[in-house]
Amino acid sequence: MGKENCSTVTEFVLVGLTDALELRVLLFMLFLLIYGVTVLGNLGMIVLIQVSSRLHTPMYFFLSHLSFVDFYYSTIITPKMLYNILNEDKAISFLGCMAQFYLFCTCVVTEVFLLAVMAYDRFVAICNPLLYMVSMSQKLRMVLVSGCYLCGTVCSLTHLCLALEIPSYRSHVINHFFCDLPPLLSLACSDVTINELLLYIVATFNEVITIVIILTSYLFIVITILRMRSAEGRRKAFSTCASHLTAIVVFHGTILFIYCRPDSGNSVNTDKVASVFYTVVIPMLNPLIYSLRNKDVKEALRKVVGSKIFS
């Protein structure tokens, strides 16, 4: 594409998922339902953890932050996507696009590290239960959570600063339903090799570091569980870890598929489908995974709802 076709842009147009009217109506209803469940599930989980004293433990402290991040980055993406599905005007300002990408990237990286912290929390709880509350003190919990948010902020700021340096684009039409970095870089007229290489390196580094923490934690967890004499103890430990492992596999699998391939920018249509899964579906699934498989959460919810009904 010649330089004469390149220009600065003041706004982008998000193509979305489909132009077929009947599919757009169906997708709108489906994503609206999913978003409603996401908001209700994640905010409900945060409120439940706050009001239920039995959930005032390190595990649920981290889970409340996971729910917040899921709610926040789903809200960054889904309302705009719902608006675009039903409207022909799918424009988003340049600054709006950059802001959406920055906030989204912050939340995703934060969640990557938060899931690793939650794996470490399970390691301490199962492998050293008598000192669990002492080891996972409030100060340590705040340091770990702050570190997750800091990693997310630094990574997203790095990508944002480089993206803002792109002087011109060959098109203002983004073949995606939100402002993600790979489809944005594919429109740049200037050489964005550094941007693409940094995206690949940072995403891979984050994944390797967190997956090593998760695998190491669960290796010791499995060894500890297998040594337990009580069948009930083993069942409870496996049940607690199953929810977390499910969330990890689903989330990390999608991240690895989209961002940890050197040629990820060349398969935008495939990435759009995968992106729907982790930007729209996963934030809905996480509170369901942790509540449906968690006896403490179900009992706390039953107690809170019962007290409201009979008060």
Coordinates of C-alpha atoms in Angstrom, one line a residue, residues 119-120 122-128 212-227:
A119 CA -2.9 -20.5 42.6
Y120 CA -0.2 -19.6 45.2
R122 CA -4.4 -22.4 47.1
F123 CA -0.8 -23.8 47.5
V124 CA -0.5 -22.1 51.0
A125 CA -4.0 -23.1 52.0
I126 CA -3.6 -26.8 51.2
C127 CA 0.0 -27.4 51.8
N128 CA 0.3 -25.4 55.0
V212 CA 5.3 -21.6 35.9
I213 CA 3.9 -20.2 39.2
I214 CA 0.6 -22.0 38.6
L215 CA 2.2 -25.4 37.6
T216 CA 4.6 -25.3 40.5
S217 CA 1.9 -24.5 43.0
Y218 CA -0.4 -27.3 41.7
L219 CA 2.4 -29.8 41.6
F220 CA 2.9 -29.4 45.4
I221 CA -0.9 -29.3 45.8
V222 CA -1.3 -32.6 44.1
I223 CA 1.5 -34.2 46.1
T224 CA -0.1 -32.9 49.3
I225 CA -3.6 -34.1 48.3
L226 CA -2.3 -37.6 47.4
R227 CA -0.7 -37.9 50.9

